[in-house]
Coordinates of C-alpha atoms and ligand atoms in Angstrom, one line a residue:
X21 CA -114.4 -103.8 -89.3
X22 CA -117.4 -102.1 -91.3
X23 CA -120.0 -102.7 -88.6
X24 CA -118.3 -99.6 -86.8
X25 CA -121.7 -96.7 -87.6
X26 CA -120.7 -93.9 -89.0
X27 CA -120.6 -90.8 -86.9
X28 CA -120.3 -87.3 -87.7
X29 CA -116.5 -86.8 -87.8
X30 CA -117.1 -83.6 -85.9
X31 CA -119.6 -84.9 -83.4
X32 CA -116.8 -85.0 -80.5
X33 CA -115.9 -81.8 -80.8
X34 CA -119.6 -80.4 -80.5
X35 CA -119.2 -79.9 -76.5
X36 CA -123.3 -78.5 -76.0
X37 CA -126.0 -79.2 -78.2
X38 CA -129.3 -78.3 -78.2
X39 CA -131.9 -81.2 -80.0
X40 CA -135.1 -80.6 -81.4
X41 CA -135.6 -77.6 -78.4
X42 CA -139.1 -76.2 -78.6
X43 CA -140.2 -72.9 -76.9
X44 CA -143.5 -71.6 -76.4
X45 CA -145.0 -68.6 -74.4
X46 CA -148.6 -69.1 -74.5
X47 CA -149.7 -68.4 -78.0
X48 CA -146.2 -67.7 -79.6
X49 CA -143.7 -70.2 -80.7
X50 CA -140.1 -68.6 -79.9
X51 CA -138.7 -72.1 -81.0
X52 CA -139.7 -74.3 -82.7
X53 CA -137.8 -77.6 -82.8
X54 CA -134.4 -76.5 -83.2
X55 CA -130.4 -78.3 -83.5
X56 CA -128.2 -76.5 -82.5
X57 CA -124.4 -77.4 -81.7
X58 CA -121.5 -75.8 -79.8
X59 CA -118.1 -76.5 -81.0
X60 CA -114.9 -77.3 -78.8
X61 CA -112.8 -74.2 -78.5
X62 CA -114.4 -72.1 -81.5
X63 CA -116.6 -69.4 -82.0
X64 CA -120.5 -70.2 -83.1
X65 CA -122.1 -67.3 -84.2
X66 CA -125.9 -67.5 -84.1
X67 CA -127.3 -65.1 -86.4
X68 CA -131.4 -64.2 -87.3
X69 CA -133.3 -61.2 -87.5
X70 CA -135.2 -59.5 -84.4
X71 CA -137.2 -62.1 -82.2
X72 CA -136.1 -64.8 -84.2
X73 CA -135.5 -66.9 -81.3
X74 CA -131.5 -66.1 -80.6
X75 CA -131.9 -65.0 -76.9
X76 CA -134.5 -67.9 -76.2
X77 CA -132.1 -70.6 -76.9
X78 CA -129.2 -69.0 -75.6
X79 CA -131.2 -69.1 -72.3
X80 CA -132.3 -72.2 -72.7
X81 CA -128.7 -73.5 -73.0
X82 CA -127.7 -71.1 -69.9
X83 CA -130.6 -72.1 -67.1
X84 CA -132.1 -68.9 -67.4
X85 CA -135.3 -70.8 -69.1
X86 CA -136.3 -74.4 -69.6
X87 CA -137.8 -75.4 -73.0
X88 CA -140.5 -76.6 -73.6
X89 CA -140.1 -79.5 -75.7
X90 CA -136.1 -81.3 -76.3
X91 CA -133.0 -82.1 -75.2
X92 CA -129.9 -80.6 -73.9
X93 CA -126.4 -82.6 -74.5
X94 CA -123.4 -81.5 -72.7
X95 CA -120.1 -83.7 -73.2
X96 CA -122.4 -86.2 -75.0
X97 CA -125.1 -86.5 -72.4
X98 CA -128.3 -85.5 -71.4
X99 CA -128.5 -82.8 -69.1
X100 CA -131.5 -80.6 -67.1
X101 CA -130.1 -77.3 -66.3
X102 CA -132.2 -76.3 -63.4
X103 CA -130.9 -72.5 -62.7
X104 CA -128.1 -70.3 -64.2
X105 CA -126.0 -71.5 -60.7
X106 CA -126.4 -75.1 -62.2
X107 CA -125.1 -74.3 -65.5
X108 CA -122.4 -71.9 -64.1
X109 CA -121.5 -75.5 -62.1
X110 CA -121.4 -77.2 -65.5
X111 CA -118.9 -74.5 -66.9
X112 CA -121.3 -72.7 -68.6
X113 CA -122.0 -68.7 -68.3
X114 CA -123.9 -66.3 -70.2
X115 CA -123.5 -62.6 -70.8
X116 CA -126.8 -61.1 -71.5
X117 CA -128.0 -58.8 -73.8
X118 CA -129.7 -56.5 -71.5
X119 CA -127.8 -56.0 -69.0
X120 CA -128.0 -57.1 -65.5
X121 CA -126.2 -55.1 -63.4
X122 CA -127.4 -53.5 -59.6
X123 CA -126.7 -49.9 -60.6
X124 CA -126.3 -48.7 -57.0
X125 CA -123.5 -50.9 -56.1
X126 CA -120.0 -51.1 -56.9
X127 CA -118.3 -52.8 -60.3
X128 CA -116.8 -55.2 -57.3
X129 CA -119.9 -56.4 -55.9
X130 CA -121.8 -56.5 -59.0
X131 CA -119.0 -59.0 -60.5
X132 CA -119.2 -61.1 -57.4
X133 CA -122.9 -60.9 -55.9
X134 CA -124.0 -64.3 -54.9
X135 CA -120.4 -65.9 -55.8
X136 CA -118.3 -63.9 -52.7
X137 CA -115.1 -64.9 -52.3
X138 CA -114.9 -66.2 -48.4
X139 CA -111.8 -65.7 -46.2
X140 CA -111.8 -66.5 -42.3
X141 CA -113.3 -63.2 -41.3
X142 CA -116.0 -63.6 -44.2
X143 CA -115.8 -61.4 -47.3
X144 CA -112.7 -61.3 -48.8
X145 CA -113.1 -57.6 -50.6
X146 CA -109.1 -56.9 -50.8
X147 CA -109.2 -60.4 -52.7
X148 CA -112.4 -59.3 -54.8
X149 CA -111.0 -55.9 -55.4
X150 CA -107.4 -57.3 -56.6
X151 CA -109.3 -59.6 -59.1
X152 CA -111.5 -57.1 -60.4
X153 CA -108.4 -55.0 -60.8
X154 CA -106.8 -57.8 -62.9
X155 CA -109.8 -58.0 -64.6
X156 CA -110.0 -54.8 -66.1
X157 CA -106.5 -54.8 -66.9
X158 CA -107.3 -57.5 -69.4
X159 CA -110.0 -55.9 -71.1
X160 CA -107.8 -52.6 -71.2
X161 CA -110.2 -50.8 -69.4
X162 CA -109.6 -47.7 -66.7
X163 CA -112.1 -48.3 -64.6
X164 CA -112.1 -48.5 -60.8
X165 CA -113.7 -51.3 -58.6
X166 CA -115.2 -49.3 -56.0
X167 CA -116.8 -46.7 -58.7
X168 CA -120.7 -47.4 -58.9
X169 CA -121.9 -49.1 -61.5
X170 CA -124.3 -46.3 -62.8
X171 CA -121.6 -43.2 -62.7
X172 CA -119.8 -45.8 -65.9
X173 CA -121.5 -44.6 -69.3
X174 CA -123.0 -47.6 -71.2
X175 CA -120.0 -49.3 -72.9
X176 CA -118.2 -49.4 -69.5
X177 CA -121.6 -51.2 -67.6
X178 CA -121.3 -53.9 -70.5
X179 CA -117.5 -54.3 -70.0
X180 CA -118.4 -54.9 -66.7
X181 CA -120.9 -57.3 -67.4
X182 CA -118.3 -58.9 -69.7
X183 CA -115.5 -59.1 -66.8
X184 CA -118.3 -60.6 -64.7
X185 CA -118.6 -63.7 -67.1
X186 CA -115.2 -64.0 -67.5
X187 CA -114.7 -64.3 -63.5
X188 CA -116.8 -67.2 -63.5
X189 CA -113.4 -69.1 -65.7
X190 CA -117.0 -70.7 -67.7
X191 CA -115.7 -73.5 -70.3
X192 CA -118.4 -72.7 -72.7
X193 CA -119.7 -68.5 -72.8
X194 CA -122.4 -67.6 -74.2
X195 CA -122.2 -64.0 -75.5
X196 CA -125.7 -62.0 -76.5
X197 CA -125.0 -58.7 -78.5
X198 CA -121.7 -58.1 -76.1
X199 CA -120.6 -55.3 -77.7
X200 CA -123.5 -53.3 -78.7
X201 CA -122.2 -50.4 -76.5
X202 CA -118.4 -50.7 -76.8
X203 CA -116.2 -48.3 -78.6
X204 CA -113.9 -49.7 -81.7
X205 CA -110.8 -49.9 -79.3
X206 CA -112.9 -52.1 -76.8
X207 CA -114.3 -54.1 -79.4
X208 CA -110.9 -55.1 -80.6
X209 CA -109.3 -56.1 -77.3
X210 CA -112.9 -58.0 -76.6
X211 CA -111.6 -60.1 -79.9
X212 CA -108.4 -60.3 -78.7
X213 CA -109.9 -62.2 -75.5
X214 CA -111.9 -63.9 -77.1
X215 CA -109.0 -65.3 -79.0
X216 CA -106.8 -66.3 -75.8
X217 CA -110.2 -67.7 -74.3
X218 CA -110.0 -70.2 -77.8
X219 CA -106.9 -70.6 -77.6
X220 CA -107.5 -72.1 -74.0
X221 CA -110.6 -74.4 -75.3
X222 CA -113.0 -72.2 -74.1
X223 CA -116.2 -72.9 -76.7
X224 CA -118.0 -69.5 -77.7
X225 CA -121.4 -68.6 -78.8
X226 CA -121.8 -65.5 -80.2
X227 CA -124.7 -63.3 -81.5
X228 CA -124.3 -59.7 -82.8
X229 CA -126.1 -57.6 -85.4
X230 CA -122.8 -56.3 -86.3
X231 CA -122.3 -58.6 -89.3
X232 CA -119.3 -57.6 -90.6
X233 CA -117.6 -57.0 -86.6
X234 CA -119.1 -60.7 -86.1
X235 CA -117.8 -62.2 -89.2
X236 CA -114.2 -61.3 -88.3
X237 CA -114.3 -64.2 -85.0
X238 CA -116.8 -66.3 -86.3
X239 CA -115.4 -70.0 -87.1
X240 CA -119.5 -71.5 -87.6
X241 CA -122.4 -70.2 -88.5
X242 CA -125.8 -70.6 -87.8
X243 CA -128.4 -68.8 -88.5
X244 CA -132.0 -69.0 -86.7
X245 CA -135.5 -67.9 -88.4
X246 CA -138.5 -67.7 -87.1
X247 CA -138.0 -70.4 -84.5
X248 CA -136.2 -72.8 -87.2
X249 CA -132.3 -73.3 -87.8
X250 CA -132.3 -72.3 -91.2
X251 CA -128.9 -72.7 -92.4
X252 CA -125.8 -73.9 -91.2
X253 CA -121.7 -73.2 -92.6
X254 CA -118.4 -73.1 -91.2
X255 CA -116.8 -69.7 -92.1
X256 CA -114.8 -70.8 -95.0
X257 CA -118.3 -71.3 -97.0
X258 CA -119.6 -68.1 -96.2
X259 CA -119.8 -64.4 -96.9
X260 CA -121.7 -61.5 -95.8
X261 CA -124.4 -62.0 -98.2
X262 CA -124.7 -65.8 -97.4
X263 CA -126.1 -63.9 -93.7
X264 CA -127.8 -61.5 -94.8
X265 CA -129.8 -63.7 -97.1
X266 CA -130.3 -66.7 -94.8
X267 CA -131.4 -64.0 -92.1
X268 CA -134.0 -62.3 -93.9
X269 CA -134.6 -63.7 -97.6
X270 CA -132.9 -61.3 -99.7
X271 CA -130.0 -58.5 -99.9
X272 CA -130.8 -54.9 -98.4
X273 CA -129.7 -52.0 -99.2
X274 CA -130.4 -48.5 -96.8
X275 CA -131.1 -46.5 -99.2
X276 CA -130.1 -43.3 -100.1
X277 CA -130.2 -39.5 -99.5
X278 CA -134.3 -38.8 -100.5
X279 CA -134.7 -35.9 -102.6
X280 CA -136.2 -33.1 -100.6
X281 CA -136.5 -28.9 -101.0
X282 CA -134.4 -28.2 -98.1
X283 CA -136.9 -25.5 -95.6
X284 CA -136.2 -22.9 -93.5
X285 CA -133.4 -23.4 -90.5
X286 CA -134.9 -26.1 -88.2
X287 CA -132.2 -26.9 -85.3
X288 CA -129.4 -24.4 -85.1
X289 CA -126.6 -24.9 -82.4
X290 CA -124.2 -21.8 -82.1
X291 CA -120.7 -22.3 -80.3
X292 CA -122.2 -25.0 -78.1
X293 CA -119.9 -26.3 -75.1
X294 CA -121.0 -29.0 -73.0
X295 CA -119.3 -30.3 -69.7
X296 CA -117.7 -33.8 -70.1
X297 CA -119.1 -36.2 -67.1
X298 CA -115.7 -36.7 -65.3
X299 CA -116.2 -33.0 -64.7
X300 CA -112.2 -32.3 -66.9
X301 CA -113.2 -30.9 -70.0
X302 CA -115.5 -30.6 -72.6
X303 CA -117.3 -32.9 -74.3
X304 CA -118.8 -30.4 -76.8
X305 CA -116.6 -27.3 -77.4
X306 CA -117.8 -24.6 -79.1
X307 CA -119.8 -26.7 -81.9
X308 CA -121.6 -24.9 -84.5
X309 CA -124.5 -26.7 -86.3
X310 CA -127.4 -26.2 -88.5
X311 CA -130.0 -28.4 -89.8
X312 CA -133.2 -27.6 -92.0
X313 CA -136.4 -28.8 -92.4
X314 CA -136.0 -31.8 -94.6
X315 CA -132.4 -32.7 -94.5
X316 CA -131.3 -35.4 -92.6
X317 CA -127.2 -35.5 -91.2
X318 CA -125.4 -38.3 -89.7
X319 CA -122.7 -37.7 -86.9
X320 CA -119.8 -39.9 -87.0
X321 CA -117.2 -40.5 -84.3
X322 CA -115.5 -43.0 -82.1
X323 CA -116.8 -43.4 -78.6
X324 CA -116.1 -40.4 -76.8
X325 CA -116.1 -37.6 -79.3
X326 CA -119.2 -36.0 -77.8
X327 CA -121.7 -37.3 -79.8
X328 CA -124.3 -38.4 -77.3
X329 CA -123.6 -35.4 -74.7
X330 CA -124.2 -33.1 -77.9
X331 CA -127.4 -34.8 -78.5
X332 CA -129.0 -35.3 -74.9
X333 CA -127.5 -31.5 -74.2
X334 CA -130.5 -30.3 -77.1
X335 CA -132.8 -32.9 -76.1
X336 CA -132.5 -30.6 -72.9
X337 CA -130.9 -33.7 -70.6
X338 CA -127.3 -32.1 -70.3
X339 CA -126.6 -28.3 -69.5
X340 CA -124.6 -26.3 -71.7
X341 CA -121.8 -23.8 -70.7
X342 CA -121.5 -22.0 -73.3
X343 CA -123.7 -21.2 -76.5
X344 CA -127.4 -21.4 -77.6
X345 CA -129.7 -23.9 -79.4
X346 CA -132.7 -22.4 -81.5
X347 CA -135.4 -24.6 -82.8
X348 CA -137.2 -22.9 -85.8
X349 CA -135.5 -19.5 -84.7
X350 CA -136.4 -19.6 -80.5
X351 CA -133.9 -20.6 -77.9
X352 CA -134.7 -23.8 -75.9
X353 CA -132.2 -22.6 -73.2
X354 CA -135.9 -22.8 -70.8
X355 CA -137.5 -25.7 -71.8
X356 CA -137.4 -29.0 -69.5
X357 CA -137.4 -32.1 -71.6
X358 CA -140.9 -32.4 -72.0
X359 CA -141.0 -29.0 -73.1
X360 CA -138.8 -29.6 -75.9
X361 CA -140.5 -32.9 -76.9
X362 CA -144.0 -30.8 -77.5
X363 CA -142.0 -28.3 -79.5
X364 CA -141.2 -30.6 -81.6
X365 CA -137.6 -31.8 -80.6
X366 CA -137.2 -35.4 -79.7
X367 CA -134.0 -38.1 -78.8
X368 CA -134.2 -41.2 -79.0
X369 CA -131.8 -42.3 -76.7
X370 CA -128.7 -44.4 -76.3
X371 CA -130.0 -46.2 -73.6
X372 CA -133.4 -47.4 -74.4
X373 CA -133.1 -50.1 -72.0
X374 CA -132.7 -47.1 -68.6
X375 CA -134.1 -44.0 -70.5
X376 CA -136.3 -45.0 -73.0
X377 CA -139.0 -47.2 -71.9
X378 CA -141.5 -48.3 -69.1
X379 CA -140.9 -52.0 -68.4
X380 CA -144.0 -52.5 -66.3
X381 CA -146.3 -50.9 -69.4
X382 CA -147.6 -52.8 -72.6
X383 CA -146.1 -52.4 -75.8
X384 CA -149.1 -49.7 -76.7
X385 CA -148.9 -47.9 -73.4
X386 CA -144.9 -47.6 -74.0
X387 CA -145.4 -46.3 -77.8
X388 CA -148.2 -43.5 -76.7
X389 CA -146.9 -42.2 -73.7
X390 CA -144.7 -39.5 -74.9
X391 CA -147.5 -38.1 -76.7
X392 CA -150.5 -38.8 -74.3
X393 CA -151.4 -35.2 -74.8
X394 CA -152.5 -35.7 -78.1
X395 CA -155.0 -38.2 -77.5
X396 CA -156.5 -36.1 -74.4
X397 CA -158.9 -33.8 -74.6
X398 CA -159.6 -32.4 -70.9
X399 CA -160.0 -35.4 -69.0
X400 CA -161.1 -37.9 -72.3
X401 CA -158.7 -40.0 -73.9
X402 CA -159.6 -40.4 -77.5
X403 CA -158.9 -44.1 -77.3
X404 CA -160.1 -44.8 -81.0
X405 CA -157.3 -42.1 -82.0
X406 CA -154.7 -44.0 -80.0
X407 CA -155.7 -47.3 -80.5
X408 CA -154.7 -46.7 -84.6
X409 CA -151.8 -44.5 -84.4
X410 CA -150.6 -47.7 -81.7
X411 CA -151.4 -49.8 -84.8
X412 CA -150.1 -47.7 -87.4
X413 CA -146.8 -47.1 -85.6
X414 CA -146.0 -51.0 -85.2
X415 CA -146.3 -51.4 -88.3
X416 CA -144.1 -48.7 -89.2
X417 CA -141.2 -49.6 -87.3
X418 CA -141.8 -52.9 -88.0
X419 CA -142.1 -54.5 -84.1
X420 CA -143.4 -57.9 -84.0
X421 CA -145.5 -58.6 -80.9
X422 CA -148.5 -60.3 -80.0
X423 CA -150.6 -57.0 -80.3
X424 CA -150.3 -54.0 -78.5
X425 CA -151.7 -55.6 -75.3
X426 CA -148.3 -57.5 -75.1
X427 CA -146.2 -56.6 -71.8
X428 CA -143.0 -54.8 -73.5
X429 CA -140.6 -57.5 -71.3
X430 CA -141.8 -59.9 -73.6
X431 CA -140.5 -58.2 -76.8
X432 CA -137.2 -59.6 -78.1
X433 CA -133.9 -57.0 -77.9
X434 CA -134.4 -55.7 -81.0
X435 CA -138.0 -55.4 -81.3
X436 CA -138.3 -52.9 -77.7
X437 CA -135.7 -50.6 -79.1
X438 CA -138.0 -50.5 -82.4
X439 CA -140.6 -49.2 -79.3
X440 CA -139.0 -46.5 -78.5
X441 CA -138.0 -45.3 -82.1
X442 CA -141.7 -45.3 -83.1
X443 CA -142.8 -43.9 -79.5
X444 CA -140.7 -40.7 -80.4
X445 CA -142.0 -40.6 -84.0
X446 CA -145.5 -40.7 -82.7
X447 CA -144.8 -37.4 -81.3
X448 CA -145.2 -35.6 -84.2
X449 CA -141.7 -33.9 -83.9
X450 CA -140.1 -31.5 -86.5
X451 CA -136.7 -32.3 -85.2
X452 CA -135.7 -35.9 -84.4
X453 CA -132.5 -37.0 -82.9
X454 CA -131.5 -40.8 -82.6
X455 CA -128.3 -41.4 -80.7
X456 CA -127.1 -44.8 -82.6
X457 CA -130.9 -45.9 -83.9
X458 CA -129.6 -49.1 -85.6
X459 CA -127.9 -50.5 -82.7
X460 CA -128.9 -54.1 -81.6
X461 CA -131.9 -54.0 -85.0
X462 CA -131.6 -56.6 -87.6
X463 CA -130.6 -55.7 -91.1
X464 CA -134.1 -55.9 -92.6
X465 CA -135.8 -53.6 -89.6
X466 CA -132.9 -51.0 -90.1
X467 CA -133.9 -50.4 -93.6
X468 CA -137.1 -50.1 -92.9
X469 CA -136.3 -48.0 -89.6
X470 CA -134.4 -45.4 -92.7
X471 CA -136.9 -46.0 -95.2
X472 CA -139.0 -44.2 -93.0
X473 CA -137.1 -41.4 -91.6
X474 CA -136.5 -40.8 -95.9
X475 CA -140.3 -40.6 -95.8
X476 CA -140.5 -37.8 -93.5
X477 CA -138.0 -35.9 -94.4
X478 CA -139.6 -35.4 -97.8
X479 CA -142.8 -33.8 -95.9
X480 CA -140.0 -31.7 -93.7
X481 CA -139.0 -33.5 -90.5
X482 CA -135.3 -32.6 -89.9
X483 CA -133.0 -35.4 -88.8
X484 CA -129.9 -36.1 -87.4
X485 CA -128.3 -39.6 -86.4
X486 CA -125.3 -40.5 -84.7
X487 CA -123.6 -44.1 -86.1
X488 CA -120.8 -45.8 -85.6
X489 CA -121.0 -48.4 -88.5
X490 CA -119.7 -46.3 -91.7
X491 CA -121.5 -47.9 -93.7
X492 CA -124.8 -46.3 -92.7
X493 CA -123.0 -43.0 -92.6
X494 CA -123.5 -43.5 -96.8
X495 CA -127.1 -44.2 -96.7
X496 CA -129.9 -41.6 -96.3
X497 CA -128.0 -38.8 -95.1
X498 CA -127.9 -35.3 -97.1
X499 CA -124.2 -34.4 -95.3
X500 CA -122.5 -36.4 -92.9
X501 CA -120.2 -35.0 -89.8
X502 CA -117.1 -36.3 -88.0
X503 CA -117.0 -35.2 -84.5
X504 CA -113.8 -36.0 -83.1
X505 CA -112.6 -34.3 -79.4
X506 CA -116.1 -32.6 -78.9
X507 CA -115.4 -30.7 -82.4
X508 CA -116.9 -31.3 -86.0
X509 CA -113.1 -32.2 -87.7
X510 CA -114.8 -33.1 -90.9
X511 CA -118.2 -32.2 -93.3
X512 CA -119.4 -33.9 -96.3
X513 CA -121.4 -35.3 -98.6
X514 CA -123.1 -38.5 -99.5
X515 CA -120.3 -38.7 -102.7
X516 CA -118.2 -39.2 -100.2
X517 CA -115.9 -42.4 -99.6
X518 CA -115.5 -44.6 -96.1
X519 CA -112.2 -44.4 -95.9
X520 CA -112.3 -40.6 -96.0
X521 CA -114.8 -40.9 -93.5
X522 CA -112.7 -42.9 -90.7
X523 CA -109.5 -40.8 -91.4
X524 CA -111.5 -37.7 -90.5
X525 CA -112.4 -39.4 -87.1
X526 CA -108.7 -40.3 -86.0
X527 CA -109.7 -44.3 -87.1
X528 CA -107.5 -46.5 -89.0
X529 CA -109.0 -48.9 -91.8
X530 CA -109.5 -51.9 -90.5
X531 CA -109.6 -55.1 -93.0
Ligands
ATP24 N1 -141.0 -63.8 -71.8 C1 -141.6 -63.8 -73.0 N2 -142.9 -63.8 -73.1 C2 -143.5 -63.8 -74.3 N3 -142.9 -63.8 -75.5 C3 -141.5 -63.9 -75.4 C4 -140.8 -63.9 -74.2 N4 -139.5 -63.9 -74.5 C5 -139.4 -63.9 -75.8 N5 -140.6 -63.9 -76.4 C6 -140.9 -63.9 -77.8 O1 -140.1 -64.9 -78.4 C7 -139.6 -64.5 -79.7 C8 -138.1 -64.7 -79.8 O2 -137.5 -63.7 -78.9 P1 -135.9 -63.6 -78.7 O3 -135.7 -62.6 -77.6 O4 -135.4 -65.0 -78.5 O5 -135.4 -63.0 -80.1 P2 -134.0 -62.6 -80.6 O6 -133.6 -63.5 -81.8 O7 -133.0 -62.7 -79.5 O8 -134.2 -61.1 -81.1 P3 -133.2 -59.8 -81.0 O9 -132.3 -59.8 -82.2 O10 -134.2 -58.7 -81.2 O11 -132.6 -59.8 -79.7 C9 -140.1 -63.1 -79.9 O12 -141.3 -63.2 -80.7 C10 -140.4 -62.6 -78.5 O13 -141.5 -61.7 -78.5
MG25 MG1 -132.0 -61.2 -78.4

């Protein structure tokens, strides 16, 4: 009876595995020898810092990429996945952190391009139209099947590249930062899919930089760094702190309000309205707003309260119709985008993946090109002047890349947004705007991402951030603003609590 081995009582329910998987591109070791399992019917949340590795496996265990070194085991066996169509086959489907949408064609065809539903006249669209109908009824979500994918704002293109998985009726999904762009509301009926999807044996991986969001449907976790599985729990045995020290080696904080001589006015936005994009309403109305040299202010809101059209509307991307913006006492009312960014006023955008970078550039040609000007004198490039401010601007935003020869595609998720934060701050501005800065950047970057915006705010820059994690609404900023309905419905100080906070922006406390 006792020559039975002894197996890993869990070992049936792992349903993918990944053993010993290795991952090099040329001179950089993305993985290095890693184990990790999928469990029957339950969520595994991989978590590490920025290029840790997260994405690599995840499309190593989806077809997208083949290792290097190791095995795959699906239902026990070895497996080769040879594409993303032969691990679709296999019942396994990814949703990818930058998405993959065609922008130009319709939510329809972008959910079923290359799987067409076939009916004896060819393509079945009433068919694919009803199911992307029914599809968007589950995830709650009002929008149309025929609309094109790039007239849907960026929480709408991911639930579209959400409903696009979930078509494929995959037994195991992979999920890579899915809601990175999604609203509270969306968020929670994601859960609530992800629940029935459980509840149906469907096995989940799951990778966010939303630790607490993440926590709240996470039955394993794993966390990755540097290449290596460093630790390993179910949920019961684990906290936030368990993460957030696994992922980077010790507890952050991010910071506090630096202590600066407020200046004289530096962005001042009088009765501002903007136009909301479905053309019925505003999304600004008649916003007043002042910000001086050296303070920096945080705009909270739920998706939708005209936080980003407020932003891109100064930046000099959206018209206004109605009001005036001053920067250091001129109107900007004249100024094309460019314009603005050598006065001094800068976004960093929402979008980094569409409006923020060149994916055909290198990681240096991406952080200096926004400020070219400053290197060139007449038709000479002062390339000893760029060269350093390249290198001193990687290190400040803390990307890690080969060097700044590196193509920017081959940055991790994280580390490209870091790009276009520095790229802005290269520019010298006086006035910086980020439109949800921390989004998608690991713990550790994010407080060094505030750290430095402290830094120059003490030698005058003015800036203002929009979040939608309250708990970085109490960090560096001076005051902190609740848009709600294209209005400011609430002002106050860094004293100030969360709760009062959410209340102010028409959210309930959520445990
Ligand atoms: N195609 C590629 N060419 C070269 N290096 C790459 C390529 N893809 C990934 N890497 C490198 O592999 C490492 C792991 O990247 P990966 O995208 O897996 O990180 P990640 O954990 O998903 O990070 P993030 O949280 O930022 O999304 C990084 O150093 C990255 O620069
Ligand atoms: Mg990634």
């Amino acid at each position: 009876m006792n020559d039975i081995p002894q197996t890993n009582p869990d070992a049936s329910e792992v349903v993918l595995a990944a053993r010993h998987v290795a991952k090099s591109f040329g001179a950089v070791h993305a993985l290095k020898g890693v184990n990790f399992d999928v469990h029957r019917g339950q969520v595994t949340t991989l978590f590490g810092e920025n290029g840790a590795g997260k994405s690599t496996l995840m499309k190593i265990l989806s077809g997208v990429q083949k290792p290097t070194k190791g095995e795959i085991i699906l239902d026990g066996q070895p497996v080769e996945l040879h594409s993303t169509m032969d691990a679709q086959h296999k019942g396994i489907c990814i949703i990818h952190q930058e998405l993959s949408l065609a922008p130009n064609m319709t939510v329809r065809d972008n959910i079923f391009m290359g799987r067409e539903i076939m009916g004896p006249f060819g393509v079945d669209y009433a068919e694919e139209e009803r199911q992307t109908r029914a599809l968007m009824e589950e995830l709650e979500e009002d929008i149309d099947p025929l609309s094109k994918v790039e007239d849907l704002r960026l929480g709408q293109q991911q639930i579209v590249e959400i409903a696009r998985a979930l078509s494929v009726d995959a037994r195991i999904l992979i999920m890579d930062e899915p809601t990175s762009a999604l609203s509270a509301s969306e968020v929670e009926v994601l859960f609530k899919v992800i629940h029935d999807l459980k509840a149906r044996g469907v096995s989940i991986v799951y990778i966010s930089h939303h630790l607490e969001e993440a926590l709240t449907i996470t039955d394993h976790a794993v966390v990755l760094r540097d290449g290596n599985m460093t630790a390993y729990a179910p949920r019961s045995e684990i906290d936030l702190e368990w993460i957030v020290v696994n992922m980077v080696g010790e507890n952050f904080d991010l910071g506090s309000p630096p202590e600066v001589t407020f200046g004289a006015p530096a962005l001042s936005i009088e009765n501002l309205s903007v136009p909301s994009h479905t053309g019925v309403g505003l999304a600004v109305d008649g916003l007043d707003l002042d910000i001086t040299a050296g303070e920096i202010v945080c705009i909270y809101g739920l998706m939708g309260a005209g936080r980003t059209e407020l932003l891109e509307c100064a930046a000099g991307r959206l018209k206004n119709t109605g009001g005036s913006i001053k920067l250091h006492g001129e109107n900007v009312a004249g100024l094309t985008i460019a314009e603005r960014i050598n006065a001094g006023l800068v976004l960093v955008p929402e979008d980094r993946q569409r409006d923020g970078l060149v994916q055909t550039m290198t990681v240096g040609k991406n952080l200096s090109l926004a400020s070219i000007g400053n290197f060139t004198r007449g038709l000479f490039t002062n390339h000893a002047d760029e060269d350093k401010i390249i290198a001193d601007s990687i290190r400040d935003v803390t990307v890690k890349t080969d060097g700044p020869g590196a193509p920017i595609g081959s940055l991790s998720g994280g580390n490209q947004q870091k790009v276009v934060i520095g790229k802005m701050l290269v520019t010298d501005p006086s006035v910086i705007m980020l439109d949800e800065p921390s989004r998608g950047i690991d713990i550790g970057a994010k407080a060094e991402v505030f750290k430095l915006l402290a830094e120059r705010a003490k030698q005058g820059l003015a800036v203002l951030y929009t979040t939608s994690e309250v708990t970085e609404c109490l960090s560096i900023a001076h005051r902190i603003i609740v848009m709600r309905r294209g209005k400011i419905s609430a002002t106050f100080t860094s004293d100030t609590t969360k709760e009062a906070i959410m209340a102010a922006s028409g959210e309930s406390m959520v445990a």
